[in-house]
Amino acid sequence: MPRRLLVLGSTGSIGTQALDVVSRTDELEVVGLSAARSWEPLVEQATRLGVRRIALTDPDAAARAAEAWTDGEVLVGAEGLVQLVLESGADLVLNSLVGSAGLGPTVAALGEGIDLALANKESLVVGGELVTQLADATGARLLPIDSEHTALHHLLQAVPTGALQRMTITASGGPFRGRARADLDGVTVEEALNHPTWSMGGKITIDSATLMNKGLEVMEAHHLFGVPYDEIDVVVHPQSIVHALVETADGAQLAHLGLPDMRIAIAYALQHPEIMPLPTKRLNLAEVGQLTFEPVDHDAFPCLGLALQAARAGGTAPCILNAANEVAVYAFLDGRLDFNGIADVIDATLQQMPGGPVRAFESLFEADREARALAAEQVAVRA
Protein backbone atom coordinates (compact mmCIF):
# COMPACT_ATOMS: atom_id res chain seq x y z
CA MET A 1 0.00 0.00 0.00
CA PRO A 2 1.37 3.45 -0.89
CA ARG A 3 1.69 6.05 1.83
CA ARG A 4 -1.06 8.69 1.68
CA LEU A 5 0.53 12.14 1.25
CA LEU A 6 -0.97 15.57 1.84
CA VAL A 7 0.95 18.48 0.24
CA LEU A 8 0.38 21.91 1.76
CA GLY A 9 1.64 24.69 -0.49
CA SER A 10 1.61 22.47 -3.55
CA THR A 11 1.78 25.29 -6.13
CA GLY A 12 4.98 26.82 -4.70
CA SER A 13 8.58 25.94 -5.42
CA ILE A 14 8.85 23.12 -2.86
CA GLY A 15 5.35 21.84 -3.58
CA THR A 16 5.81 21.53 -7.33
CA GLN A 17 9.17 19.81 -6.88
CA ALA A 18 7.57 17.46 -4.33
CA LEU A 19 4.96 16.44 -6.89
CA ASP A 20 7.80 15.78 -9.35
CA VAL A 21 9.37 13.47 -6.76
CA VAL A 22 6.02 11.73 -6.17
CA SER A 23 5.64 11.11 -9.90
CA ARG A 24 8.82 9.00 -9.80
CA THR A 25 7.61 6.45 -7.25
CA ASP A 26 4.65 4.12 -6.70
CA GLU A 27 5.07 4.32 -2.93
CA LEU A 28 3.26 7.66 -2.45
CA GLU A 29 -0.35 8.61 -3.20
CA VAL A 30 -1.41 12.27 -3.02
CA VAL A 31 -4.71 12.63 -1.11
CA GLY A 32 -4.91 16.40 -0.64
CA LEU A 33 -3.43 19.68 -1.85
CA SER A 34 -3.47 23.30 -0.74
CA ALA A 35 -2.39 26.75 -1.90
CA ALA A 36 -2.72 30.31 -0.67
CA ARG A 37 -4.47 31.89 -3.66
CA SER A 38 -3.16 30.19 -6.83
CA TRP A 39 -6.40 28.36 -7.50
CA GLU A 40 -5.95 27.60 -11.20
CA PRO A 41 -2.68 25.62 -10.88
CA LEU A 42 -4.08 23.97 -7.73
CA VAL A 43 -7.16 22.77 -9.60
CA GLU A 44 -4.95 21.53 -12.44
CA GLN A 45 -2.85 19.53 -9.97
CA ALA A 46 -5.94 18.08 -8.30
CA THR A 47 -7.45 17.06 -11.63
CA ARG A 48 -4.21 15.50 -12.85
CA LEU A 49 -3.63 13.56 -9.62
CA GLY A 50 -7.24 12.57 -8.98
CA VAL A 51 -7.39 14.45 -5.68
CA ARG A 52 -10.90 15.07 -4.35
CA ARG A 53 -10.23 17.65 -1.63
CA ILE A 54 -8.23 20.88 -1.78
CA ALA A 55 -7.88 23.99 0.38
CA LEU A 56 -7.21 27.66 -0.38
CA THR A 57 -6.48 30.16 2.37
CA ASP A 58 -7.72 33.12 0.30
CA PRO A 59 -11.57 33.18 0.36
CA ASP A 60 -11.92 34.80 -3.07
CA ALA A 61 -9.60 32.25 -4.64
CA ALA A 62 -11.49 29.44 -2.91
CA ALA A 63 -14.81 30.73 -4.27
CA ARG A 64 -13.46 30.84 -7.82
CA ALA A 65 -12.01 27.34 -7.48
CA ALA A 66 -15.32 25.97 -6.18
CA GLU A 67 -17.14 27.51 -9.13
CA ALA A 68 -14.68 26.17 -11.73
CA TRP A 69 -13.97 22.74 -10.20
CA THR A 70 -16.85 20.36 -9.53
CA ASP A 71 -14.86 17.16 -9.06
CA GLY A 72 -14.34 17.56 -5.33
CA GLU A 73 -14.52 19.76 -2.22
CA VAL A 74 -12.83 23.13 -1.71
CA LEU A 75 -12.00 24.07 1.89
CA VAL A 76 -11.43 27.71 2.86
CA GLY A 77 -9.07 29.68 5.08
CA ALA A 78 -6.79 28.71 7.94
CA GLU A 79 -9.58 26.55 9.37
CA GLY A 80 -9.86 24.76 6.03
CA LEU A 81 -6.16 23.92 6.11
CA VAL A 82 -6.49 22.34 9.54
CA GLN A 83 -9.62 20.49 8.45
CA LEU A 84 -7.75 19.16 5.42
CA VAL A 85 -5.01 17.83 7.70
CA LEU A 86 -7.43 16.24 10.14
CA GLU A 87 -9.78 14.66 7.58
CA SER A 88 -7.52 13.71 4.66
CA GLY A 89 -6.54 10.34 6.07
CA ALA A 90 -2.89 11.17 5.31
CA ASP A 91 -0.01 9.10 6.68
CA LEU A 92 2.41 11.93 5.88
CA VAL A 93 1.94 15.71 5.61
CA LEU A 94 4.37 17.86 3.66
CA ASN A 95 4.13 21.41 5.00
CA SER A 96 5.69 23.87 2.57
CA LEU A 97 3.53 26.85 3.53
CA VAL A 98 5.24 30.23 3.77
CA GLY A 99 5.68 31.95 7.12
CA SER A 100 3.94 31.51 10.45
CA ALA A 101 0.75 30.43 8.65
CA GLY A 102 2.32 26.97 8.66
CA LEU A 103 2.17 26.60 12.45
CA GLY A 104 -1.51 25.65 12.69
CA PRO A 105 -1.29 22.76 10.20
CA THR A 106 1.97 21.60 11.82
CA VAL A 107 0.28 21.41 15.22
CA ALA A 108 -2.74 19.66 13.70
CA ALA A 109 -0.62 17.00 11.98
CA LEU A 110 1.65 16.29 14.95
CA GLY A 111 -1.29 16.33 17.35
CA GLU A 112 -2.86 13.52 15.33
CA GLY A 113 0.41 11.56 15.30
CA ILE A 114 0.86 12.10 11.55
CA ASP A 115 4.44 12.14 10.28
CA LEU A 116 5.48 15.61 9.12
CA ALA A 117 7.88 16.51 6.32
CA LEU A 118 8.61 20.12 7.25
CA ALA A 119 9.70 22.76 4.76
CA ASN A 120 7.99 25.48 6.81
CA LYS A 121 10.86 26.37 9.15
CA GLU A 122 8.75 29.04 10.84
CA SER A 123 6.76 26.28 12.56
CA LEU A 124 9.85 25.45 14.60
CA VAL A 125 11.08 29.03 14.89
CA VAL A 126 7.74 30.18 16.32
CA GLY A 127 6.56 26.96 17.98
CA GLY A 128 9.92 25.82 19.32
CA GLU A 129 9.81 23.33 22.15
CA LEU A 130 6.00 23.13 22.04
CA VAL A 131 6.19 21.64 18.53
CA THR A 132 8.95 19.15 19.32
CA GLN A 133 7.27 18.13 22.57
CA LEU A 134 4.04 17.50 20.67
CA ALA A 135 5.88 15.26 18.20
CA ASP A 136 7.50 13.36 21.06
CA ALA A 137 4.15 12.94 22.83
CA THR A 138 2.32 11.51 19.81
CA GLY A 139 5.24 9.61 18.26
CA ALA A 140 5.00 11.49 14.96
CA ARG A 141 8.23 11.72 12.96
CA LEU A 142 9.48 15.22 12.20
CA LEU A 143 11.64 15.23 9.04
CA PRO A 144 13.16 18.46 7.70
CA ILE A 145 12.99 19.53 4.07
CA ASP A 146 15.91 21.90 3.72
CA SER A 147 19.31 21.33 2.15
CA GLU A 148 21.12 22.16 5.40
CA HIS A 149 18.90 20.26 7.82
CA THR A 150 18.53 17.28 5.52
CA ALA A 151 22.32 17.18 5.39
CA LEU A 152 22.58 17.35 9.19
CA HIS A 153 19.91 14.68 9.63
CA HIS A 154 21.80 12.43 7.22
CA LEU A 155 25.22 13.10 8.78
CA LEU A 156 24.03 12.51 12.33
CA GLN A 157 23.11 8.92 11.43
CA ALA A 158 26.87 8.26 11.41
CA VAL A 159 27.65 10.00 14.72
CA PRO A 160 27.59 7.81 17.86
CA THR A 161 25.56 9.04 20.82
CA GLY A 162 27.51 11.64 22.77
CA ALA A 163 30.18 12.12 20.10
CA LEU A 164 28.77 15.28 18.47
CA GLN A 165 30.89 18.34 19.21
CA ARG A 166 29.61 21.00 16.82
CA MET A 167 27.53 21.46 13.68
CA THR A 168 27.99 24.02 10.90
CA ILE A 169 25.36 25.33 8.52
CA THR A 170 26.55 26.88 5.27
CA ALA A 171 25.19 30.01 3.59
CA SER A 172 25.69 31.00 -0.02
CA GLY A 173 25.96 34.64 1.05
CA GLY A 174 23.10 35.59 -1.26
CA PRO A 175 23.20 38.10 -4.11
CA PHE A 176 24.92 40.79 -2.03
CA ARG A 177 27.87 38.83 -0.63
CA GLY A 178 30.91 41.07 -0.31
CA ARG A 179 28.99 44.34 -0.17
CA ALA A 180 29.13 46.73 2.79
CA ARG A 181 25.90 47.79 4.50
CA ALA A 182 26.18 51.28 3.04
CA ASP A 183 26.25 49.75 -0.46
CA LEU A 184 22.87 48.08 0.13
CA ASP A 185 20.78 51.22 0.66
CA GLY A 186 19.45 51.43 -2.87
CA VAL A 187 19.30 47.80 -3.99
CA THR A 188 16.15 46.86 -5.87
CA VAL A 189 13.70 44.04 -5.33
CA GLU A 190 14.84 42.49 -8.60
CA GLU A 191 18.46 42.48 -7.43
CA ALA A 192 17.51 40.94 -4.09
CA LEU A 193 15.48 38.20 -5.81
CA ASN A 194 18.42 37.23 -8.03
CA HIS A 195 19.81 34.42 -5.85
CA PRO A 196 23.13 33.06 -7.15
CA THR A 197 22.54 29.33 -6.56
CA TRP A 198 18.96 28.49 -5.49
CA SER A 199 15.57 29.05 -7.16
CA MET A 200 13.03 29.73 -4.40
CA GLY A 201 9.91 31.70 -3.58
CA GLY A 202 10.03 35.45 -3.00
CA LYS A 203 9.92 35.54 0.79
CA ILE A 204 12.63 32.94 1.38
CA THR A 205 14.80 34.50 -1.34
CA ILE A 206 14.73 37.86 0.45
CA ASP A 207 15.47 36.07 3.74
CA SER A 208 18.50 34.56 2.02
CA ALA A 209 19.61 37.99 0.80
CA THR A 210 19.45 39.43 4.34
CA LEU A 211 20.85 36.20 5.91
CA MET A 212 17.77 36.07 8.14
CA ASN A 213 17.23 32.64 6.61
CA LYS A 214 20.40 31.39 8.32
CA GLY A 215 19.19 32.68 11.67
CA LEU A 216 15.91 30.81 11.23
CA GLU A 217 17.86 27.71 10.22
CA VAL A 218 20.02 27.89 13.34
CA MET A 219 16.84 27.92 15.45
CA GLU A 220 15.42 25.06 13.44
CA ALA A 221 18.59 23.00 13.93
CA HIS A 222 18.53 23.72 17.66
CA HIS A 223 14.99 22.38 17.98
CA LEU A 224 15.32 19.48 15.55
CA PHE A 225 18.54 18.08 16.93
CA GLY A 226 18.62 19.34 20.52
CA VAL A 227 21.97 21.08 20.04
CA PRO A 228 22.83 24.21 22.13
CA TYR A 229 23.11 27.46 20.19
CA ASP A 230 26.77 27.82 21.16
CA GLU A 231 27.50 24.60 19.25
CA ILE A 232 25.93 25.71 15.95
CA ASP A 233 28.02 27.77 13.51
CA VAL A 234 27.26 29.54 10.23
CA VAL A 235 29.87 29.89 7.50
CA VAL A 236 29.55 31.47 4.05
CA HIS A 237 30.16 29.01 1.21
CA PRO A 238 29.35 30.64 -2.16
CA GLN A 239 29.27 27.42 -4.21
CA SER A 240 26.40 25.90 -2.13
CA ILE A 241 27.89 22.43 -2.56
CA VAL A 242 28.77 21.64 1.08
CA HIS A 243 25.36 21.92 2.77
CA ALA A 244 26.39 21.21 6.37
CA LEU A 245 29.16 19.74 8.48
CA VAL A 246 29.32 17.98 11.84
CA GLU A 247 32.37 17.80 14.07
CA THR A 248 32.90 14.83 16.38
CA ALA A 249 34.69 14.67 19.71
CA ASP A 250 37.93 13.48 18.09
CA GLY A 251 38.15 16.62 15.94
CA ALA A 252 37.09 14.94 12.69
CA GLN A 253 34.47 16.63 10.50
CA LEU A 254 31.89 15.01 8.25
CA ALA A 255 30.44 16.99 5.35
CA HIS A 256 27.38 16.49 3.16
CA LEU A 257 28.00 17.56 -0.46
CA GLY A 258 25.85 17.80 -3.56
CA LEU A 259 24.88 20.18 -6.35
CA PRO A 260 21.94 22.45 -5.43
CA ASP A 261 18.69 20.55 -6.06
CA MET A 262 15.84 20.64 -3.52
CA ARG A 263 14.43 17.37 -4.82
CA ILE A 264 17.20 15.59 -2.86
CA ALA A 265 15.96 17.03 0.43
CA ILE A 266 12.31 16.45 -0.51
CA ALA A 267 12.86 12.81 -1.50
CA TYR A 268 14.91 12.19 1.65
CA ALA A 269 12.00 13.31 3.85
CA LEU A 270 9.25 11.60 1.85
CA GLN A 271 11.04 8.24 1.55
CA HIS A 272 13.12 8.13 4.74
CA PRO A 273 14.91 5.88 5.61
CA GLU A 274 15.14 4.79 1.96
CA ILE A 275 17.27 6.74 -0.54
CA MET A 276 15.31 7.30 -3.74
CA PRO A 277 17.01 7.36 -7.17
CA LEU A 278 16.67 10.81 -8.76
CA PRO A 279 17.70 12.24 -12.16
CA THR A 280 19.85 14.92 -10.52
CA LYS A 281 23.06 16.29 -11.96
CA ARG A 282 26.03 14.58 -10.32
CA LEU A 283 28.81 16.41 -8.52
CA ASN A 284 32.24 16.31 -10.18
CA LEU A 285 34.74 17.89 -7.81
CA ALA A 286 37.41 18.14 -10.50
CA GLU A 287 35.03 20.25 -12.58
CA VAL A 288 34.14 22.43 -9.60
CA GLY A 289 37.85 23.00 -8.98
CA GLN A 290 37.65 24.63 -5.55
CA LEU A 291 35.34 25.12 -2.62
CA THR A 292 35.69 28.36 -0.65
CA PHE A 293 34.52 29.46 2.78
CA GLU A 294 34.45 32.80 4.58
CA PRO A 295 33.04 34.30 7.79
CA VAL A 296 29.69 36.08 7.94
CA ASP A 297 29.83 39.89 7.70
CA HIS A 298 27.53 40.73 10.58
CA ASP A 299 27.84 44.50 10.01
CA ALA A 300 26.48 44.24 6.46
CA PHE A 301 23.89 41.59 7.34
CA PRO A 302 22.61 42.33 10.88
CA CYS A 303 19.51 40.12 10.50
CA LEU A 304 21.51 37.02 11.41
CA GLY A 305 22.67 38.62 14.66
CA LEU A 306 19.13 39.73 15.49
CA ALA A 307 17.91 36.18 14.95
CA LEU A 308 20.60 34.73 17.20
CA GLN A 309 19.78 37.34 19.84
CA ALA A 310 16.10 36.33 19.76
CA ALA A 311 17.01 32.64 19.75
CA ARG A 312 19.05 32.95 22.92
CA ALA A 313 16.38 35.08 24.60
CA GLY A 314 13.85 32.33 23.94
CA GLY A 315 10.21 32.53 24.99
CA THR A 316 8.16 34.58 22.54
CA ALA A 317 11.22 36.47 21.19
CA PRO A 318 11.69 34.17 18.13
CA CYS A 319 7.98 34.54 17.37
CA ILE A 320 8.26 38.34 17.55
CA LEU A 321 11.36 38.31 15.35
CA ASN A 322 9.63 36.12 12.77
CA ALA A 323 6.48 38.25 12.67
CA ALA A 324 8.45 41.48 12.30
CA ASN A 325 10.58 39.92 9.59
CA GLU A 326 7.53 38.80 7.59
CA VAL A 327 6.00 42.27 7.77
CA ALA A 328 9.28 43.93 6.79
CA VAL A 329 10.06 41.53 3.93
CA TYR A 330 6.64 41.95 2.33
CA ALA A 331 6.93 45.73 2.74
CA PHE A 332 10.24 45.57 0.86
CA LEU A 333 8.72 43.38 -1.86
CA ASP A 334 5.85 45.89 -2.17
CA GLY A 335 8.26 48.83 -2.49
CA ARG A 336 7.28 50.37 0.87
CA LEU A 337 10.61 49.76 2.63
CA ASP A 338 14.24 49.80 1.55
CA PHE A 339 16.46 46.74 1.90
CA ASN A 340 18.38 47.93 4.98
CA GLY A 341 15.07 48.93 6.53
CA ILE A 342 14.19 45.23 6.98
CA ALA A 343 16.74 44.84 9.78
CA ASP A 344 15.83 48.24 11.23
CA VAL A 345 12.14 47.31 11.52
CA ILE A 346 12.98 43.97 13.16
CA ASP A 347 15.40 45.59 15.61
CA ALA A 348 12.92 48.32 16.60
CA THR A 349 10.12 45.76 17.08
CA LEU A 350 12.31 43.58 19.31
CA GLN A 351 13.29 46.61 21.39
CA GLN A 352 9.66 47.63 21.90
CA MET A 353 8.50 44.07 22.56
CA PRO A 354 11.31 42.07 24.17
CA GLY A 355 9.23 38.92 24.65
CA GLY A 356 8.07 36.77 27.52
CA PRO A 357 7.46 33.16 28.52
CA VAL A 358 5.52 30.73 26.34
CA ARG A 359 2.87 28.83 28.29
CA ALA A 360 0.72 27.63 25.38
CA PHE A 361 0.32 28.08 21.64
CA GLU A 362 -2.12 30.93 22.32
CA SER A 363 0.78 32.91 23.83
CA LEU A 364 2.51 32.65 20.46
CA PHE A 365 -0.55 33.71 18.46
CA GLU A 366 -0.98 36.77 20.70
CA ALA A 367 2.72 37.70 20.39
CA ASP A 368 2.53 37.26 16.63
CA ARG A 369 -0.45 39.62 16.33
CA GLU A 370 1.12 42.32 18.54
CA ALA A 371 4.51 42.10 16.81
CA ARG A 372 2.92 42.46 13.37
CA ALA A 373 1.11 45.60 14.47
CA LEU A 374 4.30 47.10 15.91
CA ALA A 375 6.30 46.19 12.81
CA ALA A 376 3.66 47.72 10.54
CA GLU A 377 3.97 50.96 12.53
CA GLN A 378 7.74 50.89 12.05
CA VAL A 379 7.31 50.39 8.30
CA ALA A 380 4.93 53.34 8.15
CA VAL A 381 7.42 55.57 9.99
CA ARG A 382 10.10 54.72 7.39
CA ALA A 383 7.85 55.02 4.33
Coordinates of N, CA and C in Angstrom, one line a residue, residues 238-351:
P238 N 30.0 30.1 -1.0 CA 29.4 30.6 -2.2 C 28.9 29.6 -3.1
Q239 N 29.6 28.4 -3.2 CA 29.3 27.4 -4.2 C 28.0 26.6 -3.8
S240 N 27.6 26.6 -2.6 CA 26.4 25.9 -2.1 C 26.5 24.4 -2.5
I241 N 27.7 23.9 -2.3 CA 27.9 22.4 -2.6 C 28.0 21.7 -1.2
V242 N 28.7 22.2 -0.3 CA 28.8 21.6 1.1 C 27.6 22.2 1.8
H243 N 26.6 21.4 2.2 CA 25.4 21.9 2.8 C 25.4 22.0 4.3
A244 N 26.2 21.2 4.9 CA 26.4 21.2 6.4 C 27.6 20.3 6.7
L245 N 28.1 20.6 7.9 CA 29.2 19.7 8.5 C 28.9 19.4 10.0
V246 N 29.4 18.3 10.4 CA 29.3 18.0 11.8 C 30.7 17.6 12.3
E247 N 31.1 18.1 13.5 CA 32.4 17.8 14.1 C 32.2 16.8 15.2
T248 N 33.0 15.8 15.3 CA 32.9 14.8 16.4 C 34.0 15.1 17.4
A249 N 33.8 14.4 18.5 CA 34.7 14.7 19.7 C 36.2 14.5 19.4
D250 N 36.5 13.7 18.4 CA 37.9 13.5 18.1 C 38.5 14.5 17.2
G251 N 37.7 15.5 16.8 CA 38.2 16.6 15.9 C 37.9 16.4 14.5
A252 N 37.4 15.2 14.1 CA 37.1 14.9 12.7 C 35.8 15.7 12.3
Q253 N 35.7 16.0 11.0 CA 34.5 16.6 10.5 C 33.9 15.8 9.4
L254 N 32.6 15.7 9.3 CA 31.9 15.0 8.3 C 31.1 16.1 7.5
A255 N 31.1 16.0 6.2 CA 30.4 17.0 5.4 C 29.5 16.3 4.4
H256 N 28.4 17.0 4.1 CA 27.4 16.5 3.2 C 27.5 17.4 1.9
L257 N 27.8 16.8 0.8 CA 28.0 17.6 -0.5 C 27.0 17.2 -1.5
G258 N 26.7 18.1 -2.4 CA 25.8 17.8 -3.6 C 25.5 19.1 -4.3
L259 N 25.3 19.0 -5.6 CA 24.9 20.2 -6.3 C 23.5 20.6 -5.9
P260 N 23.2 21.9 -5.9 CA 21.9 22.5 -5.4 C 20.7 21.9 -6.2
D261 N 19.9 21.1 -5.5 CA 18.7 20.5 -6.1 C 17.8 20.1 -4.9
M262 N 16.7 20.9 -4.7 CA 15.8 20.6 -3.5 C 15.1 19.3 -3.6
R263 N 15.1 18.7 -4.7 CA 14.4 17.4 -4.8 C 15.2 16.3 -4.0
I264 N 16.5 16.5 -3.7 CA 17.2 15.6 -2.9 C 16.7 15.7 -1.4
A265 N 16.5 16.9 -0.9 CA 16.0 17.0 0.4 C 14.5 16.6 0.5
I266 N 13.7 16.8 -0.5 CA 12.3 16.4 -0.5 C 12.2 14.9 -0.5
A267 N 12.9 14.3 -1.4 CA 12.9 12.8 -1.5 C 13.4 12.1 -0.2
Y268 N 14.4 12.7 0.4 CA 14.9 12.2 1.7 C 13.8 12.1 2.7
A269 N 13.1 13.2 2.8 CA 12.0 13.3 3.9 C 10.8 12.4 3.5
L270 N 10.4 12.4 2.2 CA 9.3 11.6 1.9 C 9.5 10.1 1.9
Q271 N 10.7 9.7 1.7 CA 11.0 8.2 1.5 C 11.9 7.7 2.7
H272 N 12.2 8.6 3.6 CA 13.1 8.1 4.7 C 12.6 6.9 5.4
P273 N 13.4 5.9 5.7 CA 14.9 5.9 5.6 C 15.5 5.4 4.3
E274 N 14.6 5.2 3.3 CA 15.1 4.8 2.0 C 15.7 6.0 1.2
I275 N 16.7 5.7 0.4 CA 17.3 6.7 -0.5 C 16.7 6.5 -1.9
M276 N 16.0 7.5 -2.5 CA 15.3 7.3 -3.7 C 16.2 7.7 -4.9
P277 N 16.3 6.9 -6.0 CA 17.0 7.4 -7.2 C 16.4 8.6 -7.8
L278 N 17.2 9.6 -8.2 CA 16.7 10.8 -8.8 C 17.5 11.2 -10.0
P279 N 16.9 11.8 -11.0 CA 17.7 12.2 -12.2 C 18.4 13.6 -11.9
T280 N 19.1 13.7 -10.8 CA 19.9 14.9 -10.5 C 21.2 14.9 -11.2
K281 N 21.7 16.2 -11.4 CA 23.1 16.3 -12.0 C 24.1 15.9 -10.9
R282 N 25.1 15.1 -11.3 CA 26.0 14.6 -10.3 C 27.2 15.5 -10.1
L283 N 27.7 15.5 -8.9 CA 28.8 16.4 -8.5 C 30.1 15.8 -9.0
N284 N 30.9 16.7 -9.7 CA 32.2 16.3 -10.2 C 33.2 17.3 -9.6
L285 N 33.9 16.9 -8.5 CA 34.7 17.9 -7.8 C 35.9 18.4 -8.7
A286 N 36.4 17.6 -9.6 CA 37.4 18.1 -10.5 C 36.9 19.3 -11.4
E287 N 35.6 19.2 -11.8 CA 35.0 20.3 -12.6 C 34.8 21.5 -11.7
V288 N 34.4 21.3 -10.5 CA 34.1 22.4 -9.6 C 35.5 23.2 -9.3
G289 N 36.5 22.4 -9.1 CA 37.9 23.0 -9.0 C 38.2 23.4 -7.6
Q290 N 37.4 24.2 -6.9 CA 37.6 24.6 -5.6 C 36.4 25.0 -4.8
L291 N 36.4 24.7 -3.5 CA 35.3 25.1 -2.6 C 35.9 26.2 -1.7
T292 N 35.2 27.3 -1.5 CA 35.7 28.4 -0.7 C 34.7 28.6 0.5
F293 N 35.3 29.2 1.6 CA 34.5 29.5 2.8 C 35.0 30.8 3.4
E294 N 34.1 31.5 4.0 CA 34.5 32.8 4.6 C 33.5 33.1 5.7
P295 N 33.9 34.0 6.7 CA 33.0 34.3 7.8 C 31.9 35.2 7.4
V296 N 30.8 35.2 8.2 CA 29.7 36.1 7.9 C 30.1 37.5 8.3
D297 N 29.7 38.5 7.4 CA 29.8 39.9 7.7 C 28.6 40.4 8.5
H298 N 28.7 40.4 9.8 CA 27.5 40.7 10.6 C 27.2 42.2 10.5
D299 N 28.1 43.1 10.2 CA 27.8 44.5 10.0 C 27.0 44.7 8.8
A300 N 27.3 44.1 7.7 CA 26.5 44.2 6.5 C 25.1 43.5 6.5
F301 N 25.1 42.4 7.3 CA 23.9 41.6 7.3 C 23.5 41.4 8.8
P302 N 22.9 42.4 9.4 CA 22.6 42.3 10.9 C 21.4 41.4 11.2
C303 N 20.7 41.0 10.2 CA 19.5 40.1 10.5 C 19.9 38.8 11.2
L304 N 21.1 38.3 10.8 CA 21.5 37.0 11.4 C 21.8 37.2 12.9
G305 N 22.4 38.3 13.3 CA 22.7 38.6 14.7 C 21.4 38.8 15.4
L306 N 20.4 39.5 14.8 CA 19.1 39.7 15.5 C 18.4 38.4 15.7
A307 N 18.5 37.5 14.8 CA 17.9 36.2 14.9 C 18.6 35.4 16.1
L308 N 19.9 35.4 16.1 CA 20.6 34.7 17.2 C 20.3 35.3 18.6
Q309 N 20.1 36.7 18.6 CA 19.8 37.3 19.8 C 18.4 36.9 20.3
A310 N 17.4 36.8 19.4 CA 16.1 36.3 19.8 C 16.1 34.9 20.2
A311 N 16.9 34.1 19.5 CA 17.0 32.6 19.8 C 17.5 32.4 21.2
R312 N 18.5 33.1 21.6 CA 19.1 32.9 22.9 C 18.1 33.5 24.0
A313 N 17.3 34.5 23.6 CA 16.4 35.1 24.6 C 15.3 34.1 24.9
G314 N 14.9 33.4 23.8 CA 13.9 32.3 23.9 C 12.5 32.9 24.2
G315 N 11.6 32.1 24.7 CA 10.2 32.5 25.0 C 9.5 32.9 23.7
T316 N 8.9 34.1 23.7 CA 8.2 34.6 22.5 C 9.1 35.4 21.6
A317 N 10.3 35.6 22.0 CA 11.2 36.5 21.2 C 11.4 36.0 19.8
P318 N 11.6 34.6 19.5 CA 11.7 34.2 18.1 C 10.4 34.4 17.3
C319 N 9.3 34.3 18.0 CA 8.0 34.5 17.4 C 7.9 36.0 17.0
I320 N 8.3 36.9 17.8 CA 8.3 38.3 17.6 C 9.2 38.7 16.4
L321 N 10.4 38.1 16.4 CA 11.4 38.3 15.4 C 10.8 37.8 14.0
N322 N 10.2 36.7 14.0 CA 9.6 36.1 12.8 C 8.5 37.0 12.2
A323 N 7.6 37.4 13.1 CA 6.5 38.2 12.7 C 7.0 39.6 12.1
A324 N 7.9 40.2 12.8 CA 8.4 41.5 12.3 C 9.2 41.3 11.0
N325 N 9.9 40.2 10.8 CA 10.6 39.9 9.6 C 9.6 39.7 8.4
E326 N 8.5 39.0 8.7 CA 7.5 38.8 7.6 C 6.9 40.1 7.2
V327 N 6.6 41.0 8.1 CA 6.0 42.3 7.8 C 7.0 43.1 7.0
A328 N 8.3 43.1 7.4 CA 9.3 43.9 6.8 C 9.6 43.4 5.4
V329 N 9.7 42.1 5.2 CA 10.1 41.5 3.9 C 9.0 41.8 2.9
Y330 N 7.7 41.7 3.3 CA 6.6 41.9 2.3 C 6.5 43.4 2.0
A331 N 6.9 44.3 3.0 CA 6.9 45.7 2.7 C 8.0 46.0 1.7
F332 N 9.2 45.4 1.8 CA 10.2 45.6 0.9 C 9.8 45.1 -0.5
L333 N 9.2 43.9 -0.6 CA 8.7 43.4 -1.9 C 7.7 44.3 -2.5
D334 N 6.9 45.0 -1.7 CA 5.8 45.9 -2.2 C 6.4 47.3 -2.5
G335 N 7.7 47.5 -2.2 CA 8.3 48.8 -2.5 C 8.0 49.9 -1.4
R336 N 7.6 49.4 -0.2 CA 7.3 50.4 0.9 C 8.4 50.5 1.9
L337 N 9.5 49.8 1.7 CA 10.6 49.8 2.6 C 11.9 49.5 1.9
D338 N 13.0 50.1 2.2 CA 14.2 49.8 1.5 C 14.9 48.6 2.2
F339 N 15.9 48.0 1.5 CA 16.5 46.7 1.9 C 17.0 46.8 3.3
N340 N 17.8 47.8 3.6 CA 18.4 47.9 5.0 C 17.3 48.2 6.0
G341 N 16.2 48.7 5.6 CA 15.1 48.9 6.5 C 14.5 47.6 7.1
I342 N 14.7 46.5 6.5 CA 14.2 45.2 7.0 C 14.8 45.0 8.4
A343 N 16.1 45.1 8.5 CA 16.7 44.8 9.8 C 16.3 45.9 10.8
D344 N 16.2 47.2 10.3 CA 15.8 48.2 11.2 C 14.4 48.0 11.8
V345 N 13.5 47.6 11.0 CA 12.1 47.3 11.5 C 12.2 46.2 12.5
I346 N 12.9 45.1 12.2 CA 13.0 44.0 13.2 C 13.6 44.4 14.5
D347 N 14.7 45.1 14.4 CA 15.4 45.6 15.6 C 14.5 46.5 16.5
A348 N 13.8 47.4 15.8 CA 12.9 48.3 16.6 C 11.8 47.5 17.2
T349 N 11.2 46.6 16.5 CA 10.1 45.8 17.1 C 10.6 45.0 18.3
L350 N 11.8 44.4 18.2 CA 12.3 43.6 19.3 C 12.6 44.5 20.5
Q351 N 13.0 45.7 20.3 CA 13.3 46.6 21.4 C 12.0 47.0 22.1

